[in-house]
Short mmCIF file of C-alpha atoms and ligand atoms in Angstrom, two decimals:
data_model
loop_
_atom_site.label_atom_id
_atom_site.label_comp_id
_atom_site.label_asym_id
_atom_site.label_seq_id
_atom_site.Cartn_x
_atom_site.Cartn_y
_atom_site.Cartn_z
CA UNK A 1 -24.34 -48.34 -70.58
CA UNK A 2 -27.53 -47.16 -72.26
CA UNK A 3 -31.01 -47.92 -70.09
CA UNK A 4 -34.67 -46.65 -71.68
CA UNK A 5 -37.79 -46.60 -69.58
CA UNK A 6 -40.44 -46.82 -71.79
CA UNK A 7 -44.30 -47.41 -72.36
CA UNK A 8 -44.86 -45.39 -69.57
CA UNK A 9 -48.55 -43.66 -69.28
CA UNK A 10 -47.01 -40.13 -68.18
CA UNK A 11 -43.34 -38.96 -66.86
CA UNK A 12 -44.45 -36.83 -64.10
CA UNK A 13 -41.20 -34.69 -64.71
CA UNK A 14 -41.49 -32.35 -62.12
CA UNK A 15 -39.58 -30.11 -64.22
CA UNK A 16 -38.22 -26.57 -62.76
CA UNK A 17 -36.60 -25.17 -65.71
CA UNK A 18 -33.17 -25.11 -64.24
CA UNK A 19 -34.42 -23.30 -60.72
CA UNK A 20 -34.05 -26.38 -59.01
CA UNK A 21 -37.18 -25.58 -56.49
CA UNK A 22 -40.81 -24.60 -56.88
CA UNK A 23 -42.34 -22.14 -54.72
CA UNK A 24 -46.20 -21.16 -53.93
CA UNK A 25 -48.28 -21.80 -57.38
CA UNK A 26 -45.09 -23.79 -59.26
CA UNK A 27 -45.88 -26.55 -56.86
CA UNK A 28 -48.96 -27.32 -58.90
CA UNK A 29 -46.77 -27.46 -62.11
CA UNK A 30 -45.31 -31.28 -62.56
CA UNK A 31 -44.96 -30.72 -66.50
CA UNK A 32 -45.76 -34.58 -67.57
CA UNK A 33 -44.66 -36.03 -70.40
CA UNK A 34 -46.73 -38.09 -72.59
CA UNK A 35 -45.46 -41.07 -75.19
CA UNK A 36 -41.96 -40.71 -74.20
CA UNK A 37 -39.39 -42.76 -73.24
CA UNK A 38 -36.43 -42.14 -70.48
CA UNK A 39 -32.80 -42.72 -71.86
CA UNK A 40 -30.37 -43.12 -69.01
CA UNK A 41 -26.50 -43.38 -69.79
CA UNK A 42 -24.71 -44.19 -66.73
CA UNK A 43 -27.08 -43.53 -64.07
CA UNK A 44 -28.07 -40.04 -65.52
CA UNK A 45 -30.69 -38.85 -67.37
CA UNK A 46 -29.82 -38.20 -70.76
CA UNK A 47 -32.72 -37.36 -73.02
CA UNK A 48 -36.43 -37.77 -73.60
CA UNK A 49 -37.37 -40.27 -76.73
CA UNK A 50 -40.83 -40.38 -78.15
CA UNK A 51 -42.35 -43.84 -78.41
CA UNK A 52 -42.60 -43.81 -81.51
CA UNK A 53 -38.67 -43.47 -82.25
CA UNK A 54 -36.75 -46.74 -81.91
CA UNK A 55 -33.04 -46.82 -80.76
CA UNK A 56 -30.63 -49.32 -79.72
CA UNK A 57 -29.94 -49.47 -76.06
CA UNK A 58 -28.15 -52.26 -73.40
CA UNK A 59 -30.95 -52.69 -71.17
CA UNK A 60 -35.20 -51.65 -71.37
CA UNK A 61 -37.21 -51.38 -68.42
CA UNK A 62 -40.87 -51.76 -69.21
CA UNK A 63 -43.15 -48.74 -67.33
CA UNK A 64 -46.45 -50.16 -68.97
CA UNK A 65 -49.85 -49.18 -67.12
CA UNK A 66 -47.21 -47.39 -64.78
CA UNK A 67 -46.62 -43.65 -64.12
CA UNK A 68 -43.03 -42.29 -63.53
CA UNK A 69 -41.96 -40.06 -60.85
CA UNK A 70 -38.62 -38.63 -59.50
CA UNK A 71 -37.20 -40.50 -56.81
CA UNK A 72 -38.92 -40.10 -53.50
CA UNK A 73 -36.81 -38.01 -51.18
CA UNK A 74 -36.99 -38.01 -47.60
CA UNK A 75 -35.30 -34.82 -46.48
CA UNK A 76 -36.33 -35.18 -42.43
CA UNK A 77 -35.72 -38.58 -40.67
CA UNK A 78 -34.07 -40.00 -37.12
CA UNK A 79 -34.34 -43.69 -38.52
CA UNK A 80 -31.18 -44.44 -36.46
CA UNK A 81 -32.29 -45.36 -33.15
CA UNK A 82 -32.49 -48.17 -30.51
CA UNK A 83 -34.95 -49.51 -28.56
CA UNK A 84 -38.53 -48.52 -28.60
CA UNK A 85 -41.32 -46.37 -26.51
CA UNK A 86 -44.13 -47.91 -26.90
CA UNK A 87 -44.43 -47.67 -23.12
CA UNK A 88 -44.94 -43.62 -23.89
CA UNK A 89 -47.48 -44.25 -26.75
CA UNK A 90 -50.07 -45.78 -24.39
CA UNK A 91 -48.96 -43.16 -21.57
CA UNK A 92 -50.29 -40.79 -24.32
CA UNK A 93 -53.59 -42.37 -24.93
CA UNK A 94 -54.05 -41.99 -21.34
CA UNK A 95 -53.83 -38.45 -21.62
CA UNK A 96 -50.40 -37.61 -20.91
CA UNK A 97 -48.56 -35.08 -23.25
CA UNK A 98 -45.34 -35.63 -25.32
CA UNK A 99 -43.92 -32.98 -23.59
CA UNK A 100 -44.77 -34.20 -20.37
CA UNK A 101 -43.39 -37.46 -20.86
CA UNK A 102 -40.11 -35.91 -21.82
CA UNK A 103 -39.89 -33.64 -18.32
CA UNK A 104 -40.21 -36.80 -16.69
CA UNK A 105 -37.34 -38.03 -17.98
CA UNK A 106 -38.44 -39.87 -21.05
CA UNK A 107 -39.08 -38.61 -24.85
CA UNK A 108 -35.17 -38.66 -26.13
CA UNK A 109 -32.88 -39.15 -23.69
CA UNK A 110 -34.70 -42.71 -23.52
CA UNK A 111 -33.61 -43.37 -26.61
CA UNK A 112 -30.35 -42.00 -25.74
CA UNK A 113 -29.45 -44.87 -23.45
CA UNK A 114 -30.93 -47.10 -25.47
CA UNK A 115 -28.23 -45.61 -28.47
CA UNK A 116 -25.55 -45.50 -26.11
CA UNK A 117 -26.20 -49.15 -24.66
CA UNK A 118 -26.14 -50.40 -28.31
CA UNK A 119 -22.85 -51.07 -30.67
CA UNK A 120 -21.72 -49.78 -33.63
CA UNK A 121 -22.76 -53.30 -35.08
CA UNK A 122 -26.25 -53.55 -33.30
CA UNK A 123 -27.24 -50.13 -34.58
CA UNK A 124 -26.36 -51.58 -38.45
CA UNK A 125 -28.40 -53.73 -38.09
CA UNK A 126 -31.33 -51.97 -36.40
CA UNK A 127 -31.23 -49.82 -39.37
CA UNK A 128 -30.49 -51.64 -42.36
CA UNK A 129 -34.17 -53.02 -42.54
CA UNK A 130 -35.42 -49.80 -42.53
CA UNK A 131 -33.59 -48.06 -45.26
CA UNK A 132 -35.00 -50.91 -47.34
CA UNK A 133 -38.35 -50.05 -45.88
CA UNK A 134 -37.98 -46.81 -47.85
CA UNK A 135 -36.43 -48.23 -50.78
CA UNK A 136 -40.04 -50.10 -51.41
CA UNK A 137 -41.95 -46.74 -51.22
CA UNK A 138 -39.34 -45.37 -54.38
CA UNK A 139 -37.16 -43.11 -51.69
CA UNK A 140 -34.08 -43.10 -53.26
CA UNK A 141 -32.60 -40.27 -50.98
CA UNK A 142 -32.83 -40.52 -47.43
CA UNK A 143 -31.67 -37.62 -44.85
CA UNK A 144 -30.70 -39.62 -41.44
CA UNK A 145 -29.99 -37.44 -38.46
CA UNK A 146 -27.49 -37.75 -35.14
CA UNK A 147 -28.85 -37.21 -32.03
CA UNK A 148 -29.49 -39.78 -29.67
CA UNK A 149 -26.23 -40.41 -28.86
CA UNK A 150 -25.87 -36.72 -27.24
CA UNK A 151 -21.97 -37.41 -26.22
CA UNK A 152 -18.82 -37.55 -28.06
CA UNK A 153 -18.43 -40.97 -28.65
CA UNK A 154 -21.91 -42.03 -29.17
CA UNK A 155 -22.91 -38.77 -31.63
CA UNK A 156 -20.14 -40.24 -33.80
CA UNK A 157 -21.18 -43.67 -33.16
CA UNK A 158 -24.57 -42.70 -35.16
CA UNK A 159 -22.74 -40.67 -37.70
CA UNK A 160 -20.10 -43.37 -38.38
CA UNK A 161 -23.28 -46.08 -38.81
CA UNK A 162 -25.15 -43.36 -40.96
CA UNK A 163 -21.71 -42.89 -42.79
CA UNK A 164 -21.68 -46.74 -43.21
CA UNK A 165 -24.52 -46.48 -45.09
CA UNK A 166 -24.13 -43.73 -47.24
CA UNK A 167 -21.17 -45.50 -48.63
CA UNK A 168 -22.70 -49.07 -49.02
CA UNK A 169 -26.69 -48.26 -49.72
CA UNK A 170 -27.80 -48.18 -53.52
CA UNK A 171 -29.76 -45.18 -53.22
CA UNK A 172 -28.34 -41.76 -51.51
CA UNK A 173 -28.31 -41.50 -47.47
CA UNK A 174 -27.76 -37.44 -46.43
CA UNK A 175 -26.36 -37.56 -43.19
CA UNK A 176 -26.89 -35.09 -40.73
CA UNK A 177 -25.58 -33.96 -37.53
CA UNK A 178 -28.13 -33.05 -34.82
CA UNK A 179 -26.08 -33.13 -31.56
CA UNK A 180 -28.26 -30.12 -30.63
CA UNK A 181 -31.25 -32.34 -29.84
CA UNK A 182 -31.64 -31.93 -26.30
CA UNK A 183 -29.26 -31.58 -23.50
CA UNK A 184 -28.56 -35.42 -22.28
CA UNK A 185 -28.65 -35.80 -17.98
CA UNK A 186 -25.28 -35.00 -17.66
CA UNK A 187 -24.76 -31.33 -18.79
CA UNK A 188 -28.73 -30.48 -18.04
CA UNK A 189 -27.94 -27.66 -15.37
CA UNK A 190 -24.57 -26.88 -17.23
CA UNK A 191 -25.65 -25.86 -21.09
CA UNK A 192 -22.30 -24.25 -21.53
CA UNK A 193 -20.29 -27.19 -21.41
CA UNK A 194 -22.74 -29.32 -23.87
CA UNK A 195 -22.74 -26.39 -25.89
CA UNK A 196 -18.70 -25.66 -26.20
CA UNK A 197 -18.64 -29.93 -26.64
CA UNK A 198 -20.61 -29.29 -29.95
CA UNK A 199 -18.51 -25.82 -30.87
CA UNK A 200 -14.75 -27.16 -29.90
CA UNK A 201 -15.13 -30.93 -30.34
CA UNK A 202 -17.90 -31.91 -32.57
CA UNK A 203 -18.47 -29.64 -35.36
CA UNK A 204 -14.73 -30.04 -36.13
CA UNK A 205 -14.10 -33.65 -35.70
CA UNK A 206 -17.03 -34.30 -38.27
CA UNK A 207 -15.76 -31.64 -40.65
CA UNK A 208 -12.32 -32.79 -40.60
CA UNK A 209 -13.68 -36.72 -41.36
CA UNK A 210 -16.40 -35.64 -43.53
CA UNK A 211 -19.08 -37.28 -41.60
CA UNK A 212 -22.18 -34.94 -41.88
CA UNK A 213 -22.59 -31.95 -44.48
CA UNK A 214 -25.52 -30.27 -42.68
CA UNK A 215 -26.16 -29.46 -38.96
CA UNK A 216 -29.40 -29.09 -37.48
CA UNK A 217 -30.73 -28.11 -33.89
CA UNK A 218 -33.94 -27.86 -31.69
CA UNK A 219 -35.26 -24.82 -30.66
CA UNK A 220 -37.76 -25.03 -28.44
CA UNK A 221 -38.56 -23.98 -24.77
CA UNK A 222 -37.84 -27.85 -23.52
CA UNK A 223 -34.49 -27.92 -25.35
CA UNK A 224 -32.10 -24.91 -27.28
CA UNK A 225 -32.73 -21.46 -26.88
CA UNK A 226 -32.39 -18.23 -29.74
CA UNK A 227 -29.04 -18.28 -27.89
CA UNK A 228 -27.54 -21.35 -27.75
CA UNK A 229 -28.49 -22.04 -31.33
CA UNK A 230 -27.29 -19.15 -32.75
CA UNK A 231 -23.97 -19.90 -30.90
CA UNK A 232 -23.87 -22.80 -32.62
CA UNK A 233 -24.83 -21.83 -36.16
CA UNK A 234 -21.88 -18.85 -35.96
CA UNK A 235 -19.07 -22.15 -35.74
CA UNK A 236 -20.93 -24.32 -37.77
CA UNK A 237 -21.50 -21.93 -40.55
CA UNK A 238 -17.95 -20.82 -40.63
CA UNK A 239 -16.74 -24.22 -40.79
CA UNK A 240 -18.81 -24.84 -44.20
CA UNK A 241 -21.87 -26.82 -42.97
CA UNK A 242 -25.33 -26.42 -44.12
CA UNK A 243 -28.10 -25.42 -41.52
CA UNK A 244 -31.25 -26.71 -40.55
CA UNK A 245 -33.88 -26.09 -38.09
CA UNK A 246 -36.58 -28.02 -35.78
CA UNK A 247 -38.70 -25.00 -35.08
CA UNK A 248 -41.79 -24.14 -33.94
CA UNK A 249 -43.39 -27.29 -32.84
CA UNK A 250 -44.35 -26.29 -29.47
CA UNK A 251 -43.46 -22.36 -28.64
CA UNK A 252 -42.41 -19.45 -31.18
CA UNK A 253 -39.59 -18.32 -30.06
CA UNK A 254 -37.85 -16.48 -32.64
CA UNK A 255 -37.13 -19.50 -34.66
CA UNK A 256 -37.72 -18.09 -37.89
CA UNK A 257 -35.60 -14.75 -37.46
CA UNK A 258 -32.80 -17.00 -36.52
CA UNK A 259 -33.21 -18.88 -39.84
CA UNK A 260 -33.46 -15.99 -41.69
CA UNK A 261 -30.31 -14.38 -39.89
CA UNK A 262 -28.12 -17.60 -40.99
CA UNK A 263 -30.34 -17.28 -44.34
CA UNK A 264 -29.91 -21.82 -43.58
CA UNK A 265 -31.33 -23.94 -45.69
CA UNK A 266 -34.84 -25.24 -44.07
CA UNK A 267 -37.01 -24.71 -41.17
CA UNK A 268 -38.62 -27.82 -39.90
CA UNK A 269 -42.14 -28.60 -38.01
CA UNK A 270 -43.86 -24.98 -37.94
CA UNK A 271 -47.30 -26.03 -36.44
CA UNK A 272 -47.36 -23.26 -33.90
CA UNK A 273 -45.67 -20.56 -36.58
CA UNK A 274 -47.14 -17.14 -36.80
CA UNK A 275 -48.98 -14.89 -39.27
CA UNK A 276 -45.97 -12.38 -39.14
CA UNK A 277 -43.43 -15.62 -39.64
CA UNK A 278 -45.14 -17.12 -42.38
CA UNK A 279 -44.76 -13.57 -44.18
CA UNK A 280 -41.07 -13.65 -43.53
CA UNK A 281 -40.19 -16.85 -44.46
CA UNK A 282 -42.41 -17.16 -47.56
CA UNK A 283 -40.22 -14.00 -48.98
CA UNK A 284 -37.33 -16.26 -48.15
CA UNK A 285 -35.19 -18.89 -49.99
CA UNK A 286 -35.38 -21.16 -47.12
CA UNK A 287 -37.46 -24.54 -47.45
CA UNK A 288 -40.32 -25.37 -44.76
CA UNK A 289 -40.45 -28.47 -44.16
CA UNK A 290 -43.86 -29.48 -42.37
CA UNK A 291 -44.08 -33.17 -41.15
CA UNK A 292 -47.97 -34.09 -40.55
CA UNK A 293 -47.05 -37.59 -39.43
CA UNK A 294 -45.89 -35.59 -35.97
CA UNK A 295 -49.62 -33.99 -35.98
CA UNK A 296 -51.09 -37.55 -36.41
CA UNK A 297 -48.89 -39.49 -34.03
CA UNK A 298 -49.62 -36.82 -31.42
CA UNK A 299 -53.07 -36.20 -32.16
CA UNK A 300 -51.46 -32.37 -32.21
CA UNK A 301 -52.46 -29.35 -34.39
CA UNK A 302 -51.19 -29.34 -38.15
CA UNK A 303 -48.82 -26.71 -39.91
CA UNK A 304 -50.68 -24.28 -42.44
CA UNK A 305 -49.88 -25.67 -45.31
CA UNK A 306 -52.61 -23.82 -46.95
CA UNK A 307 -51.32 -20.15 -45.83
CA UNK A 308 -47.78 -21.11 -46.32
CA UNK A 309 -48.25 -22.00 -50.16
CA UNK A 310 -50.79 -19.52 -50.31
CA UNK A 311 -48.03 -16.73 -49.53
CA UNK A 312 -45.68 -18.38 -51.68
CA UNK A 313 -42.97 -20.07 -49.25
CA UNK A 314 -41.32 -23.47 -50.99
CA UNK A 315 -42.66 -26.02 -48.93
CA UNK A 316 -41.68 -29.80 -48.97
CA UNK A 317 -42.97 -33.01 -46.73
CA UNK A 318 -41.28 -35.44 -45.08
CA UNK A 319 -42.31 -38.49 -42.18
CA UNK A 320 -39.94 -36.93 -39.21
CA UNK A 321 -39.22 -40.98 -38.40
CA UNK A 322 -38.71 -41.63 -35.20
CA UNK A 323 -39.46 -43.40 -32.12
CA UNK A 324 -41.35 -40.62 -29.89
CA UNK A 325 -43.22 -38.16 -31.94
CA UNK A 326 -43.56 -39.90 -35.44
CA UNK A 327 -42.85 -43.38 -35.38
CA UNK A 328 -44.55 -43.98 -39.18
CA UNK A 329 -41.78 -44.57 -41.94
CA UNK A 330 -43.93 -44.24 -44.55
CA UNK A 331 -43.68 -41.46 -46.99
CA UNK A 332 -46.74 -42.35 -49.07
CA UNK A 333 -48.51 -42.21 -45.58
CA UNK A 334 -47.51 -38.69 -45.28
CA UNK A 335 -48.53 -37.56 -48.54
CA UNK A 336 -52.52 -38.92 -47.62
CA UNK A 337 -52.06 -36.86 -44.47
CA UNK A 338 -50.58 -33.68 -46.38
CA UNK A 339 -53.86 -34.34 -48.96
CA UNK A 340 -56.29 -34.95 -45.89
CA UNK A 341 -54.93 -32.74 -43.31
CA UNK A 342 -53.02 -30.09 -44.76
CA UNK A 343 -55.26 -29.78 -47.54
CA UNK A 344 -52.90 -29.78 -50.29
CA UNK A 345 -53.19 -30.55 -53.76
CA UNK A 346 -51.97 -33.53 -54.85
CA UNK A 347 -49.60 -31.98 -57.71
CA UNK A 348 -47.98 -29.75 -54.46
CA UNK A 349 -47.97 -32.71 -52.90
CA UNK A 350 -45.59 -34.59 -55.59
CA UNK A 351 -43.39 -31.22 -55.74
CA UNK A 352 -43.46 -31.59 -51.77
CA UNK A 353 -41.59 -34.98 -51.80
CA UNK A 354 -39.58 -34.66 -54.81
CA UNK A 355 -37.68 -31.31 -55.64
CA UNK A 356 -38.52 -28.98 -52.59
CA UNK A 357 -37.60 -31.93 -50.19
CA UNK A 358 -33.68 -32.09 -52.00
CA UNK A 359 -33.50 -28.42 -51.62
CA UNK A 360 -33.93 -28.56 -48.09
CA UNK A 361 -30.84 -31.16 -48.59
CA UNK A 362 -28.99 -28.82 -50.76
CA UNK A 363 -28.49 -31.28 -53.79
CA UNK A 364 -31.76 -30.19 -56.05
CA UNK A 365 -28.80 -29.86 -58.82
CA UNK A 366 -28.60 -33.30 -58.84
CA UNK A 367 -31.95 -35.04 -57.86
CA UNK A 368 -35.47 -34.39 -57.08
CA UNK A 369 -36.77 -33.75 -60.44
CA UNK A 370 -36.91 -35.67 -64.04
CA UNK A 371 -34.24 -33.55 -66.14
CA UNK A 372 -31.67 -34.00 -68.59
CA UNK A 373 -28.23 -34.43 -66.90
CA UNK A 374 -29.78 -35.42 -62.98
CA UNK A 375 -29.49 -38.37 -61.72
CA UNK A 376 -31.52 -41.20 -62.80
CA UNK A 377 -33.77 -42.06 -60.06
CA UNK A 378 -37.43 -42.87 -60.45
CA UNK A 379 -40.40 -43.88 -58.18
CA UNK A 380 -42.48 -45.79 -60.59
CA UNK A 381 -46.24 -46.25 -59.74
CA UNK A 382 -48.64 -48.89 -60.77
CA UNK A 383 -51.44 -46.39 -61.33
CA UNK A 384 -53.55 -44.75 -64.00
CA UNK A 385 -53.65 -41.02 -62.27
CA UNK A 386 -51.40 -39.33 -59.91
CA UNK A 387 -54.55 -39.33 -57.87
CA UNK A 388 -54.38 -43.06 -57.04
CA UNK A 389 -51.05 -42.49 -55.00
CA UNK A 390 -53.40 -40.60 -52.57
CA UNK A 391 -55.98 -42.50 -52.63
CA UNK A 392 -54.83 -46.28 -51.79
CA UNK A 393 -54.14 -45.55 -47.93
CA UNK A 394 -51.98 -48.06 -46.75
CA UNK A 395 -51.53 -50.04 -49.90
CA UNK A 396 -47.83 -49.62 -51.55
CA UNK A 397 -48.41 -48.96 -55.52
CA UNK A 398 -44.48 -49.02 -56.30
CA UNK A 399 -43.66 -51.34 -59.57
CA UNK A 400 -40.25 -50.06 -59.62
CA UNK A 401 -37.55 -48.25 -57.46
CA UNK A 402 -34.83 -47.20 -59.43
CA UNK A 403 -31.46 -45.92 -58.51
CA UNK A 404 -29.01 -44.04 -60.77
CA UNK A 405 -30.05 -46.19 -63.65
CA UNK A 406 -30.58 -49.77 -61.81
CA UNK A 407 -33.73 -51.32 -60.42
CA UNK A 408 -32.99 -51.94 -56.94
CA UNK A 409 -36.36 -53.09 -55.62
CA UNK A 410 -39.49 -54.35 -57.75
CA UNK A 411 -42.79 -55.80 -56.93
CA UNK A 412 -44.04 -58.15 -59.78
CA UNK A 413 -47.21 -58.70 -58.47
CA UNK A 414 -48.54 -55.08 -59.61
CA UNK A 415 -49.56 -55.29 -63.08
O1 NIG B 501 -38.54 -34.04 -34.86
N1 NIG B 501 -38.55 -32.65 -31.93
C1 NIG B 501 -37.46 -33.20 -31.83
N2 NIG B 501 -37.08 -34.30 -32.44
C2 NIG B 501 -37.95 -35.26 -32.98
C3 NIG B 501 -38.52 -36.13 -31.94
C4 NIG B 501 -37.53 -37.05 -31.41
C5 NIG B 501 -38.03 -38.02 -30.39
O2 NIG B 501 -39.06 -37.83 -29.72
O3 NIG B 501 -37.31 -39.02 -30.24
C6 NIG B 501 -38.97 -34.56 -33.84
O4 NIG B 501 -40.17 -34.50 -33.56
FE1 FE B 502 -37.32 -34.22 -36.40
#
């Protein structure tokens, strides 16, 4: 099956010359493509075709007045959750703090019961409106963490609904397991028994039925220590699992040395990082992964974007969806934050939520950037500039989301 996008105004190819990531001043580089056409052969990219060239294909897909990107890819979400806490957004705007809320007794493990009150059923269907959400902002990979079921059963409850959808959903769903969220009621004055229930029980059952490829965990004063999470990341990294992070949010406390020790594959949040740790982990191969939507939700400081690209560190942007501290599933939201807050360039911007963003997944081989032989997946925006994906706050430019070759959502409306 032969597919050709064509008439396109540019193919914002986000090209990396094989490297597969781009790093401090390659963010700026999206190498676009003028007068070409995309040929797809079964769901892959196969070659580039000037305009001018006319070939014989099964199916055309017409990108007029419309520039092409790489499939969206949101490499940070918790879009499987019940319930909703609301109650502790207007607690907020009366002053109290997320972290407050959560001492009390709300923040996660409310969500928590609300997970573990809800079926396997009930939580497909909670979540199947969202992954389409995404779908109509051109995502067509989306990372979905554990961790709100915070027991055996209901941590592979999640993973098993997550699972559901990475078989059944047209674009690609990246589990992950994140049973190191916080310590749920039961084991909060006994960490060592939550802790050997992830080690002995977890980590293996969801190796040995393939239910997650990555593991992530929060360290922070209010949940995981240096400790506990390097405890963890020994097991998980000898059973073959990728490693993430949720670090520095609130307190530095030695996230990034732990990172760099496991040399894992991203290091989420970072608004409180240091000088000294944004040296260290811009030398490194590990993705940071900054989330403003956290900053706006909580009306909290923003990660330094600026100094982290600035000293060369391979950043990438994501929403962080969820119902306490980001509850905005909206990645083209995100990207007029990064622009507005983070004070990034719009070209970093693209690189943010395209290639860097599957590197922190691990699968930049095989998506996140317009190349011959990657998958065929394409954000395509009504717009004359790149700039006018910034600029229209709240209104949703995408013509076309296509997955491994097929259109799976369109809006004919946009000219
Ligand atoms: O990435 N910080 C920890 N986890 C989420 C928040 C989860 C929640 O509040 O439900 C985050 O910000
Ligand atoms: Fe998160």
């Amino acid at each position: 099956m032969l597919t050709l996008i064509k008439n396109a105004t540019q193919i914002i190819t986000v090209d990396t010359k094989g490297k597969n990531y781009k790093r401090g001043n390659e963010m700026k580089n999206l190498f676009p493509l003028f007068d070409h056409s995309i040929l797809i052969e079964n769901g892959v990219i196969k070659d580039f075709i000037p305009n001018s060239k006319k070939i014989n294909v099964d199916e055309e897909i017409d990108a007029s007045n419309c520039i092409v990107l790489p499939g969206l890819v949101e490499c940070h979400t918790h879009s499987a959750f019940a319930g909703s806490r609301s109650n502790e957004f207007l607690m907020r705007l009366k002053g109290a703090s997320y972290e407050e809320i959560a001492a009390a007794g709300g923040g996660i493990v409310s969500t928590m019961k609300a997970v573990r009150n809800s079926s396997f059923d009930d939580l497909l269907k909670l979540l199947n409106p969202k992954i389409n959400h995404f779908i109509s902002q051109g995502v067509t990979t989306l990372e979905i963490k554990s961790g709100y079921g915070l027991s055996f059963y209901d941590e592979i409850k999640l993973l098993q609904v997550i699972n559901y959808f990475k078989k059944n959903s047209r674009i690609n769903i990246i589990p992950t397991f994140l049973g190191a969220h916080t310590y749920p009621p039961e084991y909060k004055n006994d960490h060592k028994s939550y802790i050997d229930l992830i080690i002995n029980q977890l980590l293996p059952y969801i190796k040995e039925n393939n239910l997650a490829d990555s593991i992530d965990a929060f360290l922070e004063s209010s949940a995981f220590s240096y400790d506990e999470v390097d405890q963890i990341f020994n097991v998980a990294k000898k059973l073959g699992f990728n490693l993430r992070l949720h670090t520095d949010q609130f307190n530095s406390i030695g996230g990034i040395d732990l990172a760099i020790k496991h040399k894992i594959n991203s290091v989420d949040h970072l608004e409180v990082i240091n000088e000294n740790d944004i040296e260290k982990i811009s030398k490194s191969k590990i993705a940071t992964v900054l989330l403003p939507g956290v900053s706006f939700f909580l009306d909290y400081q923003y990660a330094p974007a600026r100094k982290l690209i600035d000293k060369n560190s391979i950043v990438a942007l994501s929403t962080d969806y969820n119902p306490g501290s980001s509850h905005i599933p909206n990645i083209h939201l995100i990207m007029q934050l990064a622009a507005l807050k983070l004070k990034m360039e719009i070209e970093e911007i693209i690189s943010a939520v395209t290639i860097n963003s599957s590197y922190a997944l691990g699968i930049s081989d095989k998506t996140g950037s317009i190349e011959i032989g990657k998958e065929a997946s394409f954000s395509i925006f009504s717009a004359k500039d790149i700039s006018e994906i910034i600029y229209n706050i709240g209104y949703n430019l995408i013509k076309y989301t296509i997955s491994k070759g097929k259109i799976i959502y369109s809006n004919s409306e946009l000219k």
